[in-house]
Short mmCIF file of C-alpha atoms and ligand atoms in Angstrom, two decimals:
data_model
loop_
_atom_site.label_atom_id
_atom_site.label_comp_id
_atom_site.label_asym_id
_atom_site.label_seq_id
_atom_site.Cartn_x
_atom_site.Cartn_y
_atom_site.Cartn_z
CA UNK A 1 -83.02 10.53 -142.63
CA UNK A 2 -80.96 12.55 -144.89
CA UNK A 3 -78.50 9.73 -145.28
CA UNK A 4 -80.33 7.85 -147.13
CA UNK A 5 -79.98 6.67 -150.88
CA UNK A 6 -83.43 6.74 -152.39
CA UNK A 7 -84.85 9.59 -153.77
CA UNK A 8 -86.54 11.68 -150.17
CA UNK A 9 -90.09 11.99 -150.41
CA UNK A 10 -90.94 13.70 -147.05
CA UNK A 11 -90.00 17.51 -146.08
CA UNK A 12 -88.20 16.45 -143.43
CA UNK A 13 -85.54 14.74 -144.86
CA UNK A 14 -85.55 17.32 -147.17
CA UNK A 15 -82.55 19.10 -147.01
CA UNK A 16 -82.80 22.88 -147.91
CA UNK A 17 -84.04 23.37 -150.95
CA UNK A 18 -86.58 26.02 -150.03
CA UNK A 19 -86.28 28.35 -153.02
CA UNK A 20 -86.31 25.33 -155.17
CA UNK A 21 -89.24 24.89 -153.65
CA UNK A 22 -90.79 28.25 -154.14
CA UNK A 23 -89.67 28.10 -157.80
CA UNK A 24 -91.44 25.26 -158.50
CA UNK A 25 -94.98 26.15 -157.42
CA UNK A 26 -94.46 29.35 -158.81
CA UNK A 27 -93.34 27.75 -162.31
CA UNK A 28 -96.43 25.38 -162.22
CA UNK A 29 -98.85 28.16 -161.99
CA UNK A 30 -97.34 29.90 -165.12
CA UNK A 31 -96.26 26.96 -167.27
CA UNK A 32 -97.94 23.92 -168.49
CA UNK A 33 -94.88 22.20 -168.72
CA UNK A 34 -91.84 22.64 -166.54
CA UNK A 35 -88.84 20.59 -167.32
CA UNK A 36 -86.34 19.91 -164.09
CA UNK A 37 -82.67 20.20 -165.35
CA UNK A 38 -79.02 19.42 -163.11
CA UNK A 39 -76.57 16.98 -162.77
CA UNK A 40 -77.35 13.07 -161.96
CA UNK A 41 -77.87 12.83 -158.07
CA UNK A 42 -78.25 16.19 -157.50
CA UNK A 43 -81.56 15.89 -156.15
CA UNK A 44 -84.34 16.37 -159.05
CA UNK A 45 -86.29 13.51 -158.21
CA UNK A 46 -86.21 14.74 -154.19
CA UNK A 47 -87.18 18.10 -154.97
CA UNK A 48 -90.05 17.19 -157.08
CA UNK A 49 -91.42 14.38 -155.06
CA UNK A 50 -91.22 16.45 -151.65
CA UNK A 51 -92.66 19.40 -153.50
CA UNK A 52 -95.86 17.00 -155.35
CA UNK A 53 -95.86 15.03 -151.26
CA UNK A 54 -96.66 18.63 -149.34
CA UNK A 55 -98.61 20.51 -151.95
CA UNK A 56 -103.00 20.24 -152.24
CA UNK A 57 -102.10 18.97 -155.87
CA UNK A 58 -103.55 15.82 -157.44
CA UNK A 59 -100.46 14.39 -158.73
CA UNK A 60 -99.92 11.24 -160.68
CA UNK A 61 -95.91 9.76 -160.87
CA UNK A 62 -95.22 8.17 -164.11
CA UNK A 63 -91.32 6.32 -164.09
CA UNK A 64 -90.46 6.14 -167.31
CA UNK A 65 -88.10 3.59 -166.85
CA UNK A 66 -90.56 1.53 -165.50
CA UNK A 67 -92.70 2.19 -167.91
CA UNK A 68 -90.37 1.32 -170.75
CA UNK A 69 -89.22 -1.79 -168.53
CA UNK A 70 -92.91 -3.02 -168.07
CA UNK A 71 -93.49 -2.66 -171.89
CA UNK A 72 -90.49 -4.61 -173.08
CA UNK A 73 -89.00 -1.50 -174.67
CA UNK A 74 -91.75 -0.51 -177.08
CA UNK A 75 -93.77 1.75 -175.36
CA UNK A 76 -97.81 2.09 -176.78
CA UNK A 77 -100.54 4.34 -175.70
CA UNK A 78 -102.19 1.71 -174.52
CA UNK A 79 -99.41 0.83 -171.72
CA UNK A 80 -99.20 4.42 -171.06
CA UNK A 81 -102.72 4.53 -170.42
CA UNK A 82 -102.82 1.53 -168.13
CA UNK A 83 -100.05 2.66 -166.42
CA UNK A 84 -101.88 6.12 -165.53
CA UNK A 85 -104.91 3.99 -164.78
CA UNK A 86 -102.55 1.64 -162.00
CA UNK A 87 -101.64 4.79 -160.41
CA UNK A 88 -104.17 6.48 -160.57
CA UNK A 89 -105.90 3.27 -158.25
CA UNK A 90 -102.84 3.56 -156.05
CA UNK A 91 -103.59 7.71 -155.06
CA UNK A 92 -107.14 8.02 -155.76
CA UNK A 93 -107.72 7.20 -152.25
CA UNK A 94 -105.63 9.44 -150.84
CA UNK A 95 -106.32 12.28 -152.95
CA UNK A 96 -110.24 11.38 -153.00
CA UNK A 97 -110.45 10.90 -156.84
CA UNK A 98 -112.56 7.79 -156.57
CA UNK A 99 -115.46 8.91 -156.67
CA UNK A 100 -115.45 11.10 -159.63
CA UNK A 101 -113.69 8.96 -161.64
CA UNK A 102 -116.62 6.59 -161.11
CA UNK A 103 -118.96 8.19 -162.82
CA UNK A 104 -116.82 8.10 -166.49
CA UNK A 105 -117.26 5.83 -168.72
CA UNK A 106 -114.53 3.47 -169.80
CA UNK A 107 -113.08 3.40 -166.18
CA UNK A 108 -114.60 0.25 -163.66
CA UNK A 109 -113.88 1.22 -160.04
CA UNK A 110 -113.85 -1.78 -157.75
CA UNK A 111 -112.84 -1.61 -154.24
CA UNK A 112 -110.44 0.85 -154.59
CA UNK A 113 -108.98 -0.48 -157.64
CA UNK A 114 -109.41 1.50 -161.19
CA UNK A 115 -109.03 -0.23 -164.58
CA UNK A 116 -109.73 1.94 -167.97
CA UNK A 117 -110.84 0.19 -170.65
CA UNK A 118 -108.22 1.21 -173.14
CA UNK A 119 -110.93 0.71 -176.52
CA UNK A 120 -113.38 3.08 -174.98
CA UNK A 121 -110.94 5.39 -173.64
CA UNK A 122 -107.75 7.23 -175.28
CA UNK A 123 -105.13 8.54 -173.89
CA UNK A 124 -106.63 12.00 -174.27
CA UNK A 125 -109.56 10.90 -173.28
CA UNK A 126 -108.44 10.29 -170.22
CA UNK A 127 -106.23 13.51 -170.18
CA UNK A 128 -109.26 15.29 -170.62
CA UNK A 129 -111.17 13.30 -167.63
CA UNK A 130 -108.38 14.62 -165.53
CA UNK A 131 -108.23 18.22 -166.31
CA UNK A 132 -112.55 18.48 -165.82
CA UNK A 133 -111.75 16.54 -162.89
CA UNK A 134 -109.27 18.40 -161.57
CA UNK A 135 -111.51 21.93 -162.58
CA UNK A 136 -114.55 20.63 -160.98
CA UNK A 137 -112.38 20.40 -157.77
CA UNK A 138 -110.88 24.25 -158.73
CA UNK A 139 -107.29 22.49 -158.66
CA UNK A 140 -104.43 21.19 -160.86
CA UNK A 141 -103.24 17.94 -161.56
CA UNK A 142 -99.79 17.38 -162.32
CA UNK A 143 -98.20 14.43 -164.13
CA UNK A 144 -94.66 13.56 -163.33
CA UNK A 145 -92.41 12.04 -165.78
CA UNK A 146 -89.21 10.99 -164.31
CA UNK A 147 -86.31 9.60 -165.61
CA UNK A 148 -88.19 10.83 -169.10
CA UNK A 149 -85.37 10.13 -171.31
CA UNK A 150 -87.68 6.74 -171.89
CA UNK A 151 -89.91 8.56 -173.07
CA UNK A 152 -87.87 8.37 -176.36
CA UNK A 153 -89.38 4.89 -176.98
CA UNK A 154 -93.12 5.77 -177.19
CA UNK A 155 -94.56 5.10 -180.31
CA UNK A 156 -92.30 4.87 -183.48
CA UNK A 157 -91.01 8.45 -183.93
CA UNK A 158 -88.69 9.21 -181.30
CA UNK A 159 -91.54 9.75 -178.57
CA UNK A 160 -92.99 12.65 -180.96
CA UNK A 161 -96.24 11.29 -180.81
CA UNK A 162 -96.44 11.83 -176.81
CA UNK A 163 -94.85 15.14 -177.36
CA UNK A 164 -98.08 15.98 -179.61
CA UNK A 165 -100.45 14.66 -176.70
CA UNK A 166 -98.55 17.39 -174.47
CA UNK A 167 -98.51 20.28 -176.96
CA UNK A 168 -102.51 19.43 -177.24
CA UNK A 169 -102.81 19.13 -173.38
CA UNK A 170 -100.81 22.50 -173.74
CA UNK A 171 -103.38 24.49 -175.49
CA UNK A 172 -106.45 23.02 -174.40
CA UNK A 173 -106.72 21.84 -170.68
CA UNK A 174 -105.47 24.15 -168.28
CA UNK A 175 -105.60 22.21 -165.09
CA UNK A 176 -103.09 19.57 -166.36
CA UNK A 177 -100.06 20.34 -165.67
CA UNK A 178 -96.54 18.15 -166.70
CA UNK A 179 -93.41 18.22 -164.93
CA UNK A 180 -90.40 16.17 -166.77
CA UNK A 181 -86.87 15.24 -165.01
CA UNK A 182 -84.45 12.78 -165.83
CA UNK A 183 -80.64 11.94 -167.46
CA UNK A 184 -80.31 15.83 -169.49
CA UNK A 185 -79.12 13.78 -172.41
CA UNK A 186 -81.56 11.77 -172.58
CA UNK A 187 -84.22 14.22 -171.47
CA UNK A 188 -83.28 17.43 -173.37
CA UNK A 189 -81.44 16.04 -176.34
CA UNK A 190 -83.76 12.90 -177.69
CA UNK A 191 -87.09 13.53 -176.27
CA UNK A 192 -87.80 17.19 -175.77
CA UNK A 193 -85.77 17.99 -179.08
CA UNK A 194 -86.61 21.88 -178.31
CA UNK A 195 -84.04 23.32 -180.58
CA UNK A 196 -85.95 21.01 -183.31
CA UNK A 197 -87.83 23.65 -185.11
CA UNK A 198 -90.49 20.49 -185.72
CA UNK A 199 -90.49 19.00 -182.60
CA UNK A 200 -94.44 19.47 -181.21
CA UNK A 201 -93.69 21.63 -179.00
CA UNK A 202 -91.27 23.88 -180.40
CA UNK A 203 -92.37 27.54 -179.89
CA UNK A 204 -93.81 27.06 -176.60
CA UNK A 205 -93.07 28.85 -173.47
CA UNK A 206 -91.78 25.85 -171.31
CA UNK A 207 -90.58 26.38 -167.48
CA UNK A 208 -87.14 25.57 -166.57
CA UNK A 209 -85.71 24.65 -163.05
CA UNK A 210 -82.13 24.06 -162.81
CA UNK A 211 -81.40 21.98 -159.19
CA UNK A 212 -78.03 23.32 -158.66
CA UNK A 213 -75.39 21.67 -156.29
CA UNK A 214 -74.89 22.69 -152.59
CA UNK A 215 -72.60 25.09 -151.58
CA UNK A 216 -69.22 24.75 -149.95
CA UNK A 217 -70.86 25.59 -146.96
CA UNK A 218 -74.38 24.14 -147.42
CA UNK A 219 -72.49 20.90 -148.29
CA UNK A 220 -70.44 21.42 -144.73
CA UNK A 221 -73.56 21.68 -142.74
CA UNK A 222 -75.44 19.00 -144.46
CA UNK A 223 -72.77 16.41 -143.22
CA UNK A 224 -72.95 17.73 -139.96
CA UNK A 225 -76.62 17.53 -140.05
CA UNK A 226 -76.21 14.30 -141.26
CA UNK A 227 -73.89 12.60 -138.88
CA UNK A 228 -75.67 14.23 -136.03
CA UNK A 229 -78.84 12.92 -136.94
CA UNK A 230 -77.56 9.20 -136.33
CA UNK A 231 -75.93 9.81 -133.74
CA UNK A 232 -72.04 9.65 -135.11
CA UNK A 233 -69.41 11.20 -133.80
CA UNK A 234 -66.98 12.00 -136.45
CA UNK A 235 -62.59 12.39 -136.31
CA UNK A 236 -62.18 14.06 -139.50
CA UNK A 237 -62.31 17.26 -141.29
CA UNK A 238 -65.65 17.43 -143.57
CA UNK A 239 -64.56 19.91 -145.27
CA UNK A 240 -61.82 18.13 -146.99
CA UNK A 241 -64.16 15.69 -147.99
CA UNK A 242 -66.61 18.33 -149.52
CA UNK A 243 -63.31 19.69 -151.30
CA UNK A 244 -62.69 16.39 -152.83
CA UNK A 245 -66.25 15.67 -153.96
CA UNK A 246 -67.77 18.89 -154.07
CA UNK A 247 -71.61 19.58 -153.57
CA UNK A 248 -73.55 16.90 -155.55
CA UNK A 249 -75.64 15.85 -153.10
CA UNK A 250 -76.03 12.28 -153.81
CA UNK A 251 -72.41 11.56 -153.31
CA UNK A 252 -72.53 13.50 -150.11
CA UNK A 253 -74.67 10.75 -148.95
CA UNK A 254 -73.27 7.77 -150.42
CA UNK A 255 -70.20 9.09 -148.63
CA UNK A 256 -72.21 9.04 -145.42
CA UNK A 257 -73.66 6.02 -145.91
CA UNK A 258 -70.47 4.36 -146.57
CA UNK A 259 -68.67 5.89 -143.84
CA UNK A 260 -71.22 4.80 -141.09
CA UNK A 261 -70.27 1.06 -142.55
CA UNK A 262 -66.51 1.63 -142.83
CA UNK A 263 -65.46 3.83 -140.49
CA UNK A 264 -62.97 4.88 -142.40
CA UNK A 265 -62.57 8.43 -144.29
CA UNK A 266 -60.15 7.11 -147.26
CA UNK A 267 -62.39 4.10 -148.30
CA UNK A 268 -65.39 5.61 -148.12
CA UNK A 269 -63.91 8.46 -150.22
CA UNK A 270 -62.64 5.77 -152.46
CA UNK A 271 -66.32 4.05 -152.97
CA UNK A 272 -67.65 7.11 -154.04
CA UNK A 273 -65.37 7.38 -156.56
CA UNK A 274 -65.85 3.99 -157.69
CA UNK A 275 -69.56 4.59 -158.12
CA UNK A 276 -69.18 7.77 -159.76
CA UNK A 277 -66.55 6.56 -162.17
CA UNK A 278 -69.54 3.54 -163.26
CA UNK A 279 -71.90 6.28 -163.32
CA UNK A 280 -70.06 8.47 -165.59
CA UNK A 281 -68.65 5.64 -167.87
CA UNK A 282 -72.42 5.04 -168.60
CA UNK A 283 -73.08 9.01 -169.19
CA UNK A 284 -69.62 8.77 -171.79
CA UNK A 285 -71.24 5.49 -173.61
CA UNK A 286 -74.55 7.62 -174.08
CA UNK A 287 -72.60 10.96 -175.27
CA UNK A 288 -70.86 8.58 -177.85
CA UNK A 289 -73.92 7.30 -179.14
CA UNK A 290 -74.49 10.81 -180.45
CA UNK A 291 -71.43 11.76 -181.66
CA UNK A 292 -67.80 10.64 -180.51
CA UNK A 293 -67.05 14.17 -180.65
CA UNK A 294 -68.61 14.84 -177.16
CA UNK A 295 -66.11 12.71 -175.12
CA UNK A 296 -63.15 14.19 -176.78
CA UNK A 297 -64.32 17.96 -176.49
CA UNK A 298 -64.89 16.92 -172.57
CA UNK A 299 -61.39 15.00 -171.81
CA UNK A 300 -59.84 18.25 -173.48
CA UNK A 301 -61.81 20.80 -171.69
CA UNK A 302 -60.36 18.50 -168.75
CA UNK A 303 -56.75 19.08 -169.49
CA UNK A 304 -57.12 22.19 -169.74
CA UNK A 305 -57.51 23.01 -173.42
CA UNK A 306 -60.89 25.01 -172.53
CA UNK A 307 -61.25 27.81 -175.18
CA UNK A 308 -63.12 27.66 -178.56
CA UNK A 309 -60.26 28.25 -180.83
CA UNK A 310 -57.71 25.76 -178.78
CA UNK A 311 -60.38 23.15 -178.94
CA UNK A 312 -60.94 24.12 -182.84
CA UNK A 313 -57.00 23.50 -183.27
CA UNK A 314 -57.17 20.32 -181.66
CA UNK A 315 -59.73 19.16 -183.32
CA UNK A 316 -57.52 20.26 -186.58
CA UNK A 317 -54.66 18.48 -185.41
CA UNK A 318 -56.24 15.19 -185.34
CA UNK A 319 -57.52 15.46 -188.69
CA UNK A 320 -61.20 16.14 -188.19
CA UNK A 321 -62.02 19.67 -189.89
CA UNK A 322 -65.12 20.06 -187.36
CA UNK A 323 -67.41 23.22 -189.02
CA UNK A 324 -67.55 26.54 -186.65
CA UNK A 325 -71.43 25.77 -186.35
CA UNK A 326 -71.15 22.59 -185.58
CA UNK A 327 -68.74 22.89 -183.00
CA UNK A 328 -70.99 25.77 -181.11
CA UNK A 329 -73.92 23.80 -181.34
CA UNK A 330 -71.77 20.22 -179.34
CA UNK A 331 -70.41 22.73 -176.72
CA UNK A 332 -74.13 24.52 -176.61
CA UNK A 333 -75.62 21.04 -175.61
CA UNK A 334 -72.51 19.57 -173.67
CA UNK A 335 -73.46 23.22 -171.33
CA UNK A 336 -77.19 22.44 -171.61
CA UNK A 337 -76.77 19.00 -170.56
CA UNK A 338 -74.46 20.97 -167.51
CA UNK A 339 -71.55 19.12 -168.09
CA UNK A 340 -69.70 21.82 -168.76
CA UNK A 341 -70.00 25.59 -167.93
CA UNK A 342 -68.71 28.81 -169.89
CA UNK A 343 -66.85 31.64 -167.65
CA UNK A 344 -65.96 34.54 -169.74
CA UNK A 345 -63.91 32.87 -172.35
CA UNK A 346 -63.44 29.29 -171.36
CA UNK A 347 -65.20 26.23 -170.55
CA UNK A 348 -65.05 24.46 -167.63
CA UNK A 349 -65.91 20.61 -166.59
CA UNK A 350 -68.96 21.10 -164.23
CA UNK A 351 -68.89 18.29 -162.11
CA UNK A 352 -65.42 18.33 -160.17
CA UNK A 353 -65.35 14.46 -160.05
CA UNK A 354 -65.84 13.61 -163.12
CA UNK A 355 -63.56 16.07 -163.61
CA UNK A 356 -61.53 14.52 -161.86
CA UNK A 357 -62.24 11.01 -163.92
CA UNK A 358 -61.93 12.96 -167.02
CA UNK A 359 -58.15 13.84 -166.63
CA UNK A 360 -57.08 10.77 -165.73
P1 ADP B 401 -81.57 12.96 -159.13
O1 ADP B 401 -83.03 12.69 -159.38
O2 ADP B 401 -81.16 14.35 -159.47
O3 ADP B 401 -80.66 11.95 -159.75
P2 ADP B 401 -82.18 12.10 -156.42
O4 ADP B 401 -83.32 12.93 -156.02
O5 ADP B 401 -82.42 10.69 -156.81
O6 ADP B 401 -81.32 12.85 -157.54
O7 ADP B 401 -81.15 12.18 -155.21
C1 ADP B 401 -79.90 11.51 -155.20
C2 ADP B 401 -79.56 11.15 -153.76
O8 ADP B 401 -79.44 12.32 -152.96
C3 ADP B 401 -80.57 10.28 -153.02
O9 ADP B 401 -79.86 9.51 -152.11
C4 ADP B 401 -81.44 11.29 -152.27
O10 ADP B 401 -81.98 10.73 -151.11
C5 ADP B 401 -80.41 12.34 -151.91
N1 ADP B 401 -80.97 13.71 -151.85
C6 ADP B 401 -81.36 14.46 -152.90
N2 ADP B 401 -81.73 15.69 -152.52
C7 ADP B 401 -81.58 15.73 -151.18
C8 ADP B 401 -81.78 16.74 -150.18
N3 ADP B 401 -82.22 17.96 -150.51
N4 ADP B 401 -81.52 16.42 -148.90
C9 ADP B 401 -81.07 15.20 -148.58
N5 ADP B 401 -80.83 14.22 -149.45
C10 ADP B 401 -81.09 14.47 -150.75
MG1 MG B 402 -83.95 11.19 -160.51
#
């Protein structure tokens, strides 16, 4: 059902995306690692689970959130490796992987249940198990981190450690393959620290997918889809409502879902802009974690004050001499992080509700 708000997982409530699609497998077969960028709720998560659910990959899911969550917020090698070995039991049925992995040492099989011994085995161990595994069987395995930004809290360096694991996995076993989503903030400024010239994994060629919101019109036919799918007939003009919230597609369906309760246009519009607003007061807490500057260069570029010499001067005019450099390299990541966008000259607030929130 496409109105529904957990990440899809089958192709048929999959909606569009087929380039994304191609992209992806296409990416995996040149890159070792391939990082999924876009906005929260535009559909990452979908894309890659649909994509992992229909292809003849092994594929293991690691949450980091869960991860971190199950850890109590200090994440070791050793949980990471008994997390791979949980799931690991949970799809080595389905994807047949029982039977070789019986035959390592370190790992007991019983009944269909897989438990590594985490003294005999390292994490690389096991990384290794899975790419001659996955060789043997002339395929890849890819290893999903999602919601990655976690990832910051494995080991005592910032997640570096794990970073080192994937630049090794990088240059060594071919078959394993990483994909890593999650919050761009989190993701692309604290744990993948690519600009850092020491980060492990600086220097390597690293596939990017950006999952881009729907169209005017895609956004128009995916309520209509939608709605017709559950059988609703609807009094209103959608595309007014895809005007107010644009093409992000996990409002589109909160909106749904909350207009099959309500019945009512306005309130449902309403309670997606409630949600959004929590959402994005969370996203603002992180940005001022790293530097207060980020909010106030967004609630400008809101009002309108969008180029890189008005935003200098207001900076100026509050007192804070901000260094050319420095300001390139905050509006470099606020674009990376796609919060905001550069057209010719000026910068522009990506996301036309928080927009919206923004100017407020
Ligand atoms: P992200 O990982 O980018 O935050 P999710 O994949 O969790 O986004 O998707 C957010 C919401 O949008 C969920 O309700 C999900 O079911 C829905 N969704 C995402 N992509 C699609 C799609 N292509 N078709 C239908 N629904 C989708
Ligand atoms: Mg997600």
């Amino acid at each position: 059902m496409l109105f529904s708000l957990t990440p899809k997982t089958k192709k048929e409530d999959l909606f569009d995306r087929e380039r994304e699609l191609k992209d992806l497998e296409k990416l995996l077969e040149t890159y070792p690692i391939v990082v999924i960028t876009g906005l929260r709720r535009v559909g990452k998560s979908s894309l890659v689970k649909v994509f992992l659910n229909e292809s003849d990959l092994l594929h293991i899911t690691v949450d980091g959130r869960r991860l971190y969550e199950t850890s109590g917020g200090n994440i070791s090698s050793h949980h990471l490796t008994r997390f791979l070995g949980e799931e690991l039991s949970r799809i080595s049925k389905s994807q047949k992987l029982l039977n070789v992995l019986k035959r390592v040492r370190g790992i007991t099989v019983s009944g269909t249940s897989i438990e590594l011994n985490p003294k005999e085995f390292s994490l690389s161990d096991l990384l290794e198990k899975l790419n001659e595994t996955a060789k043997r069987r002339k395929k890849k395995i890819v290893i999903f981190f999602d919601e990655a930004q976690y990832l910051r809290y494995y080991g005592s360096r910032g997640g570096n450690d794990l970073l080192a694991l994937f630049a090794y996995c990088y240059d060594n076993f071919e078959n394993v393959r990483f994909i890593i989503s999650g919050s761009e903030v989190g993701v692309l400024h604290d744990f993948l620290k690519l600009e850092d010239y020491s980060s492990p994994l600086h220097g390597r060629g690293i596939g990017f997918l950006t999952v881009r919101p729907f169209t005017f019109d895609q956004s128009v036919d995916f309520f209509m889809e939608g709605f017709r799918e559950v059988g609703e007939k609807i009094n209103f003009d959608v595309e007014e409502i895809v005007r107010e919230i644009d093409g992000i597609v996990g409002y589109l369906v909160l909106f749904g879902v909350k207009y099959l309760e309500k019945k009512n246009k306005d309130e449902a519009l309403k309670e997606v802009f409630h949600a959004v607003k929590a959402l994005f007061e969370k996203e603002m807490e992180e940005l001022r974690k790293r530097s207060e500057r980020y909010p106030f260069i967004l609630r400008q570029i809101a009002r309108g004050i969008n180029t890189w010499s008005a935003l200098k001067n207001i900076f100026r005019a509050k007192g804070d001499f901000i260094g050319d450099s420095r300001l390139y390299s905050l509006l470099e990541t606020l674009e990376k992080m796609s919060f905001i966008e550069k057209t010719q000259s000026e910068y522009r607030i990506v996301d036309p509700v928080f927009e919206k929130i923004l100017s407020e």
